[in-house]
Every structure is written in C-alpha cells, then in structure tokens.
Short mmCIF file of C-alpha atoms and ligand atoms in Angstrom, two decimals:
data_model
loop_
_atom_site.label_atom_id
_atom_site.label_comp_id
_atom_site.label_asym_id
_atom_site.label_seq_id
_atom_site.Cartn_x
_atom_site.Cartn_y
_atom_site.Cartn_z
CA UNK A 4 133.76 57.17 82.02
CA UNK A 5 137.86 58.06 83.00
CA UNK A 6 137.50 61.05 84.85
CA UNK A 7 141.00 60.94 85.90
CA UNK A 8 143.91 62.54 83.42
CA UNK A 9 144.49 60.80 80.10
CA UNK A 10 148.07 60.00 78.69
CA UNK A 11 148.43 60.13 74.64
CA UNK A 12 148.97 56.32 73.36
CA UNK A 13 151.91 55.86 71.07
CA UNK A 14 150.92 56.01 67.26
CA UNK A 15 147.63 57.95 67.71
CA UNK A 16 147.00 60.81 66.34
CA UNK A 17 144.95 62.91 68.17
CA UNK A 18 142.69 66.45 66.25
CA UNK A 19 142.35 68.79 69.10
CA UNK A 20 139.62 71.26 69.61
CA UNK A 21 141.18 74.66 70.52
CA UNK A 22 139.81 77.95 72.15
CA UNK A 23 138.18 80.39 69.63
CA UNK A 24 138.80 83.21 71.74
CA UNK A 25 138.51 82.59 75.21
CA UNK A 26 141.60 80.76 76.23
CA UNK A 27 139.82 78.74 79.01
CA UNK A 28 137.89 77.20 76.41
CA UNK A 29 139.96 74.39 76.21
CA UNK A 30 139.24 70.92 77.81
CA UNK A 31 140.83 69.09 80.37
CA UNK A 32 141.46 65.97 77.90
CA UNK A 33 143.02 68.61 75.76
CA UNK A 34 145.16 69.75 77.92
CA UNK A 35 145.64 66.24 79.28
CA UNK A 36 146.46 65.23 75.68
CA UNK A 37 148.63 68.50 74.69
CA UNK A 38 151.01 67.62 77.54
CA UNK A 39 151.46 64.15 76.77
CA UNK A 40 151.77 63.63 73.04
CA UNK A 41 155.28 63.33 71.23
CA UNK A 42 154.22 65.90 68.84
CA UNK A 43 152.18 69.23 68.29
CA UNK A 44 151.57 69.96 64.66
CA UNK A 45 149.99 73.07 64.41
CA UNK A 46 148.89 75.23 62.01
CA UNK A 47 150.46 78.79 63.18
CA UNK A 48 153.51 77.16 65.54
CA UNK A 49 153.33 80.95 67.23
CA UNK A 50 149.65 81.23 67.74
CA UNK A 51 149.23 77.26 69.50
CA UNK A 52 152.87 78.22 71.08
CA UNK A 53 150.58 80.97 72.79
CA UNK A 54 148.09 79.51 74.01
CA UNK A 55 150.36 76.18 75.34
CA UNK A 56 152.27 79.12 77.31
CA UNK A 57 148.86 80.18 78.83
CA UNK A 58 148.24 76.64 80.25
CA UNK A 59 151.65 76.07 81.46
CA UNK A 60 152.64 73.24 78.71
CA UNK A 61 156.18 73.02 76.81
CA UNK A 62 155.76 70.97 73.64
CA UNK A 63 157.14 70.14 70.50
CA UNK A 64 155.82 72.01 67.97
CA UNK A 65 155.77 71.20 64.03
CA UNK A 66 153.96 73.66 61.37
CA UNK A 67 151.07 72.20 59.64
CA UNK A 68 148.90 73.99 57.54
CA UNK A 69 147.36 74.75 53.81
CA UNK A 70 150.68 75.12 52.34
CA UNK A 71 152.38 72.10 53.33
CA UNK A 72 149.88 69.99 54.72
CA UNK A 73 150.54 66.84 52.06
CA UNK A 74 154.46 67.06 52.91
CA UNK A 75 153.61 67.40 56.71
CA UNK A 76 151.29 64.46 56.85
CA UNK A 77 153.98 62.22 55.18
CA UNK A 78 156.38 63.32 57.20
CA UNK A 79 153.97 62.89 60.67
CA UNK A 80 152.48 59.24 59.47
CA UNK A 81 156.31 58.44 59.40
CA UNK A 82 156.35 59.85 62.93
CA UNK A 83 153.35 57.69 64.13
CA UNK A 84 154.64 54.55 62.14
CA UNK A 85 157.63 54.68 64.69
CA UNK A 86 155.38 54.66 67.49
CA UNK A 87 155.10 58.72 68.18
CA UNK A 88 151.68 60.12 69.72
CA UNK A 89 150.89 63.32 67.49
CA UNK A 90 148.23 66.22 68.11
CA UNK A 91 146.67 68.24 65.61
CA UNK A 92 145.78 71.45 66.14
CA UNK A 93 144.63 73.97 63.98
CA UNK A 94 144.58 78.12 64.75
CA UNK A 95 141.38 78.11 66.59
CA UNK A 96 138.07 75.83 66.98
CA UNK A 97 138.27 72.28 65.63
CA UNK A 98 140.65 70.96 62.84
CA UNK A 99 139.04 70.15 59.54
CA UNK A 100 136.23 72.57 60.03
CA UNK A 101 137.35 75.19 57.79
CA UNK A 102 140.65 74.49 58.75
CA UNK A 103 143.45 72.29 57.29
CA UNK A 104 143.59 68.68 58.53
CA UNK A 105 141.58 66.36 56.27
CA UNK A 106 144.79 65.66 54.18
CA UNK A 107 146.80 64.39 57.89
CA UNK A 108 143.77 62.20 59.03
CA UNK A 109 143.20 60.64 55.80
CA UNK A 110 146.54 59.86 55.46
CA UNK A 111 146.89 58.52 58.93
CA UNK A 112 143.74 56.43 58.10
CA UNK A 113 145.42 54.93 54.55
CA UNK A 114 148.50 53.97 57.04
CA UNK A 115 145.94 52.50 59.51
CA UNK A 116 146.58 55.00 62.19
CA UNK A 117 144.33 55.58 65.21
CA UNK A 118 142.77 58.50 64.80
CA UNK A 119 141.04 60.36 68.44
CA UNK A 120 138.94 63.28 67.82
CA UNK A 121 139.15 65.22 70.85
CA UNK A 122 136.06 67.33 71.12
CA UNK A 123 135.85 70.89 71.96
CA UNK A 124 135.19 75.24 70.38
CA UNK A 125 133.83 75.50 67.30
CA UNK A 126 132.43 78.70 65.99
CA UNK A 127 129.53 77.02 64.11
CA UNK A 128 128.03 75.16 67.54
CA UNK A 129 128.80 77.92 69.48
CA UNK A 130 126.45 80.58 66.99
CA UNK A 131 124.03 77.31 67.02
CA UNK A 132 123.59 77.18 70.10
CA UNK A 133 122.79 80.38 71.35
CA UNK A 134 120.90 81.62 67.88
CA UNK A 135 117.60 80.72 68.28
CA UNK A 136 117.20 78.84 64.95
CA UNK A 137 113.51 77.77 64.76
CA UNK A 138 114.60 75.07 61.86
CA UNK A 139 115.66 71.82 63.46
CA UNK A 140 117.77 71.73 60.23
CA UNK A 141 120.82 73.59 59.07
CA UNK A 142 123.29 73.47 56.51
CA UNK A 143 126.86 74.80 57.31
CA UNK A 144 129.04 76.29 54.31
CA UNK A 145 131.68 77.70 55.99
CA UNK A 146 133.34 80.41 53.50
CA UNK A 147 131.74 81.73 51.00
CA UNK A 148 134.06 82.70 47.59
CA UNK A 149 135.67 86.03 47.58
CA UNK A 150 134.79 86.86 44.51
CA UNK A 151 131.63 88.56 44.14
CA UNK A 152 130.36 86.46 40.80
CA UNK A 153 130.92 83.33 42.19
CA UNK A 154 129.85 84.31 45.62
CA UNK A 155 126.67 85.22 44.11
CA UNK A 156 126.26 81.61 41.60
CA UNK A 157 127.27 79.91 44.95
CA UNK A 158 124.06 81.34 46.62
CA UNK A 159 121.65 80.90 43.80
CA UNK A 160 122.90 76.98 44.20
CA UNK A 161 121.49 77.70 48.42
CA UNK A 162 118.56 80.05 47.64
CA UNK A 163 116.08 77.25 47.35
CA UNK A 164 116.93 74.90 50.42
CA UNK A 165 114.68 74.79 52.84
CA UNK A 166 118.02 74.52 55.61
CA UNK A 167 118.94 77.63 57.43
CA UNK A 168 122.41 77.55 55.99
CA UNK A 169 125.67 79.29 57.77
CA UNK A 170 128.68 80.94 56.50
CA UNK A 171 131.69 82.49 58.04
CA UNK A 172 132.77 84.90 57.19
CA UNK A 173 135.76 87.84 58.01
CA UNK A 174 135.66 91.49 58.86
CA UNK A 175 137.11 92.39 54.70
CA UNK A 176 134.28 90.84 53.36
CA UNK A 177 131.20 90.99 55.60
CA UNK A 178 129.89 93.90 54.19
CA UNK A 179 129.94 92.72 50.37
CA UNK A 180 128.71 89.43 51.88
CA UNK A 181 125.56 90.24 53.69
CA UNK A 182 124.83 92.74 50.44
CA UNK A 183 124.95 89.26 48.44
CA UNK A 184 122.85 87.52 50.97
CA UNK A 185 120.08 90.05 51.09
CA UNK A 186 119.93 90.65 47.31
CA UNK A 187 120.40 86.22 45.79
CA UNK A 188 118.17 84.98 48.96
CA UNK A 189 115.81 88.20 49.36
CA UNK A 190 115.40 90.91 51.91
CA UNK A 191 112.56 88.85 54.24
CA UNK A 192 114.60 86.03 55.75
CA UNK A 193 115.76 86.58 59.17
CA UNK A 194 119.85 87.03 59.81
CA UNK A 195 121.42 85.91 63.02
CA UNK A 196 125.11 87.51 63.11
CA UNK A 197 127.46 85.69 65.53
CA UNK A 198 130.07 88.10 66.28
CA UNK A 199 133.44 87.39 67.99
CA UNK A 200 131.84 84.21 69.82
CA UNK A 201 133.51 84.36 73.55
CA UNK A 202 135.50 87.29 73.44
CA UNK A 203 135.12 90.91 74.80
CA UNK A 204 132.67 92.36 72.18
CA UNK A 205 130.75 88.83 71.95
CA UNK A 206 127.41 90.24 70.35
CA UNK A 207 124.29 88.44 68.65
CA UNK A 208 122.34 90.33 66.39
CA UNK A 209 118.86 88.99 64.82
CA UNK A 210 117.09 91.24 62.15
CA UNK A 211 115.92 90.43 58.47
CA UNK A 212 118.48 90.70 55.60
CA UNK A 213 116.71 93.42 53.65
CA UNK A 214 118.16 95.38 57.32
CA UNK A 215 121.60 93.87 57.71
CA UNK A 216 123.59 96.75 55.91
CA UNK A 217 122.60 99.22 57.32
CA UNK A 218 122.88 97.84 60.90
CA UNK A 219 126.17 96.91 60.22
CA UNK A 220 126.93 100.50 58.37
CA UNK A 221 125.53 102.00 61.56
CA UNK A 222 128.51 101.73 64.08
CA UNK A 223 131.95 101.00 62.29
CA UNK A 224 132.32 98.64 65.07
CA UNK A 225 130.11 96.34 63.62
CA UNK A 226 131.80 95.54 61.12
CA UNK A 227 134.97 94.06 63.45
CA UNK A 228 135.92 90.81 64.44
CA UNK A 229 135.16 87.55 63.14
CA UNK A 230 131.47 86.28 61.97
CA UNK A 231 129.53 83.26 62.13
CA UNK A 232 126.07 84.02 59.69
CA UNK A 233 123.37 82.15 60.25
CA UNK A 234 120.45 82.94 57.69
CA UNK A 235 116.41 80.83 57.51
CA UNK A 236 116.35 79.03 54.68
CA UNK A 237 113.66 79.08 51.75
CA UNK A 238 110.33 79.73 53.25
CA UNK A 239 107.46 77.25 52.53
CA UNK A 240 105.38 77.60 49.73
CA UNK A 241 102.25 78.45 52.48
CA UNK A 242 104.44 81.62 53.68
CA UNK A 243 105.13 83.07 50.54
CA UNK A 244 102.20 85.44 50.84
CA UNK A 245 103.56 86.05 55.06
CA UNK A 246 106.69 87.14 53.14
CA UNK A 247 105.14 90.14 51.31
CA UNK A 248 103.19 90.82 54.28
CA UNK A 249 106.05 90.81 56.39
CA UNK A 250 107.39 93.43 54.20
CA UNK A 251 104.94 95.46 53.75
CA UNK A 252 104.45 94.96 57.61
CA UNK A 253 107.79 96.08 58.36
CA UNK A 254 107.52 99.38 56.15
CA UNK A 255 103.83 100.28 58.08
CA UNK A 256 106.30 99.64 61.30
CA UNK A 257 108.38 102.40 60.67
CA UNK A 258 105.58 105.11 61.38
CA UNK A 259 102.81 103.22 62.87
CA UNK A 260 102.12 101.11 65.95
CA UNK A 261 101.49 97.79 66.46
CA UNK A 262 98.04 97.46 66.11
CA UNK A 263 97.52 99.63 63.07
CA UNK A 264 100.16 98.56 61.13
CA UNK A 265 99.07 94.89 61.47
CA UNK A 266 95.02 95.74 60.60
CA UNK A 267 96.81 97.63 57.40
CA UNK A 268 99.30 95.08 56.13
CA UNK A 269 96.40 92.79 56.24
CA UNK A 270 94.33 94.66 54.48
CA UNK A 271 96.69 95.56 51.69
CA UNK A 272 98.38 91.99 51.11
CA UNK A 273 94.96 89.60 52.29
CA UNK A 274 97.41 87.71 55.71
CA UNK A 275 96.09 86.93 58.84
CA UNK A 276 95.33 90.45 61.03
CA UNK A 277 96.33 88.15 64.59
CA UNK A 278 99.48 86.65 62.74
CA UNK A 279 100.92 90.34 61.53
CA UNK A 280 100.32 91.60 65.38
CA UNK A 281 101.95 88.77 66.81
CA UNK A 282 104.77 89.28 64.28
CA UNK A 283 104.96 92.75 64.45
CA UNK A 284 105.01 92.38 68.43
CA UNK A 285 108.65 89.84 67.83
CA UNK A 286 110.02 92.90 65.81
CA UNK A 287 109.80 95.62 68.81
CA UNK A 288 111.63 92.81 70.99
CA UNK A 289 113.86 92.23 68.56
CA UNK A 290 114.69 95.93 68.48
CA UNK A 291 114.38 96.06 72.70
CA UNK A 292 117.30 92.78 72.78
CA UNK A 293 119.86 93.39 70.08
CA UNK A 294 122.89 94.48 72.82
CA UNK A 295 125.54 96.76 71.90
CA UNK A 296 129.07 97.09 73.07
N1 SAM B 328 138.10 75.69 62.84
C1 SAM B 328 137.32 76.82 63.25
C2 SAM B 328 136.01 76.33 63.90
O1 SAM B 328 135.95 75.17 64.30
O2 SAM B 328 135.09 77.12 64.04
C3 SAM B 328 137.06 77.79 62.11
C4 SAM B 328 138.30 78.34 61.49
S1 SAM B 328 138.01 79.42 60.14
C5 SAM B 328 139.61 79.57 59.43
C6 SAM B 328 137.85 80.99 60.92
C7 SAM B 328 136.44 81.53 60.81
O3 SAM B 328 135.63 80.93 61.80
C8 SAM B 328 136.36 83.04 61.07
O4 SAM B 328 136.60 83.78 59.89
C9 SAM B 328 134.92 83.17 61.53
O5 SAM B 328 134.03 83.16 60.45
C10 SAM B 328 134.74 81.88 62.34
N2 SAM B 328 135.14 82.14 63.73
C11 SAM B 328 136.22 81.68 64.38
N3 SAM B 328 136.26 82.15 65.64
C12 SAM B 328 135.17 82.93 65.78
C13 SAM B 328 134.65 83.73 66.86
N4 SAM B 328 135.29 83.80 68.03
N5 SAM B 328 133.50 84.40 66.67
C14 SAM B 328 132.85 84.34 65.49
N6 SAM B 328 133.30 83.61 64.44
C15 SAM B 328 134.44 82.92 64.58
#
C-alpha cells in the first residue's frame, strides 16, 4: 500500500471524511487529497474554510448542501466532465451519512464518474466503538422526526427488532427524544449516550431508559452538545421475565444491597437468585464509571 502522499486524478470525485470535533481527526490522504483537488464543494463554505485554515491548505471552495445539492451536482459533473478533480465534504464526519451528498455521487455515477470514498470521523463508529454494545448487530437511523407523533409511529416501526438501533440526535430535542425512547421501547433496555464524541466534554453514559431523564435533567449540562444514542434492541422472548426482574431489581436497589435485593427480586418475580446478583453487581459499576465533566 502507497504510503507516500497521494495527488487527486483529474475527473474523480473524491467524498471526504472530516473531523467531528477534534480537528486532528483528519487523515493524511485527506489532507493529501484536500490540497490537490481542483475543487472543494462543501456544505458550509465557512465551516470547511475553517478547518482548511487549520491545516495550512488554500482551496477552492463551492457550497454544496440540502438546498442546492441537485443544481450543484449538475453544475460539478460538468466540472469533472472537463477533466476537474472535485472533493466533497460535508460539515463534519462523512458525506452521505446524515449529510447531503447522495444526490452528487449518484449523479457522478449516471455520468460515469470515478467516485473515491476517502475514509475517515463518523459519529456513529466512533459511539460504536467505544459503547460496549453486547449485540454484534445494530441498526443505525440517524435522525429521528421532530415531531413528536411521528417520532413516536417511527419507533413503534423499531420497537420489535432485535438490532440495537442508533439515532442522533441534537441538544433541542434530546430531552423529548429519550422521553419517546423510554416510553414506545420501555423503561428496561439499556441506553448508551455518546456525547460530543472527541471534544472537551467527550462523555459516555450507560444506564436503562426508564433512568435517562432524569440523568439528563440532573446537570443542565447534560443536555449540551451533540448526541449519538445507542439503545439494545428487543429482548428475546427467554428474557422477558429478566426484564420484570430487572425492574423490580432495580427498585429493591434503591434501598437495599446487593445481596438482598437479588434473594428478593427473585422471590417476587420467580428469576434466577445468581443472575439478579450478578446483574445487580453491573449496576453499582455502572454507577462507580459514568464520568462527569
Ligand atoms: N456526517 C456526520 C457523521 O458522519 O457522523 C453526521 C452529521 S449529522 C448532520 C450531525 C449529527 O451527528 C449530530 O446532531 C449528532 O447527532 C451526530 N454527531 C456529529 N458529531 C458528533 C459528536 N462530536 N459527538 C456526538 N455526536 C455527533
């Protein structure tokens, strides 16, 4: 493999992975790529002028984003049919990933364009990867609708896959949305929330949903920044008893230790005495790990 610096072909468009916060988060090909190509089009010309500053790179920059994308990508396959090298980037992570940039690349493709994904950030691998997730399996959704009757149909169309599934989601709405979550998908399944992934106030928090509120109601701070959720998806038939154990568990928890809150949970809902310990010996670390800025 070339590890030695790249120069952009003519008539290739390239999709360029961008920082999501941390400005070093960039690749070298990127860079490599960012300095060489014809063309930048970029969805917020001030926000990709800023971070082409940071790394020392003057380039042309076009605007291409939700508005205008069909226009743009006409007027950039015209580009590349000349024999112009074009990168797309989009405000932060990868293009096309909640972000505009399908429209470009299938209309490069139509036009029989090379198209080079560059890879690089991306909130959804980053929460991924440091999460935890005991499913192998996940399904990403990206944004959920603003609007809190469709938000909720949207979920009752998730409730029953067995995928963790995960949203983004923005500081306006993250309140509202973790309410939904907790009250279409139910209070027992366990909520990872990803908050502002590689900046200052990077923070993981891990807890069930029927808790989420109120840890998020807790410190105002909380509430800021941007969000990757990550929630476990429907639990197998065999743990729907664990699920009302785990609840009544969790109450017991609150004013008893360990021990005797496992022996009573098991006698009240009929689960395994050794399983409730061991479970409610994961919720004191949970509550010992969750960091705080
Ligand atoms: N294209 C981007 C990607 O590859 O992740 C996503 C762009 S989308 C318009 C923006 C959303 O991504 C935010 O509202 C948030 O849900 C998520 N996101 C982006 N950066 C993030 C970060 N640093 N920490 C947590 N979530 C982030």
């Amino acid at each position: 493999m070339q590890a030695s610096e790249f120069r952009a072909q003519p008539g290739t468009l390239y999709i360029v992975a961008t920082p999501i916060g941390n400005l070093r988060d960039i690749t070298l090909r990127a860079l490599d790529i960012l300095k060489t190509v014809d063309l930048v089009a970029a969805e917020d010309t001030r926000t990709t002028g800023g971070l082409l500053a940071a790394h020392g790179i003057a380039a042309r920059l076009v605007a291409c984003h939700e508005h205008n994308e069909r226009t743009a990508a006409a007027e950039l396959v015209a580009r590349l049919q000349e024999g112009r090298s074009v990168a797309l980037v989009s405000d932060a992570g990868t293009p096309g990933v909640s972000d505009p940039g399908a429209v470009v690349v299938r209309a490069a493709r139509a036009a029989g364009i090379a198209v080079v994904p560059l890879p690089g950030p991306s909130a959804v691998a980053t929460a991924l990867s440091a999460a935890g997730l005991a499913e192998g399996h996940w399904l990403f959704h990206g944004f959920l609708p603003h609007k809190a009757g469709e938000r909720r149909r949207v979920l009752e169309t998730l409730a029953g896959l067995p995928q963790a599934l995960v949203f983004y989601e923005s500081p306006h709405r993250i309140l509202d949305t973790v309410a939904d979550l907790a009250a279409v998908l139910g209070g027992g399944r366990r909520l990872v929330i990803a908050r502002e992934l590689s900046k200052r106030f990077e923070q993981f928090h891990d807890c069930v949903l029927a808790e989420a509120v109120d840890w998020l109601k807790d410190d105002d701070n909380r509430q800021r920044g941007e969000f990757v959720l990550i929630v476990s998806g429907r639990p197998a038939a065999a743990d729907d008893g664990m699920q009302e154990a785990t609840r009544v568990l969790d109450i017991l928890l609150e004013d008893l230790p360990a021990s005797q809150a496992a022996r009573l949970a098991a006698r009240i809902t009929g689960a395994k005495k050794n399983a409730l310990y061991d479970l409610a010996l994961k919720r004191g670390d949970l509550k010992t790990v969750t960091s705080d800025e």
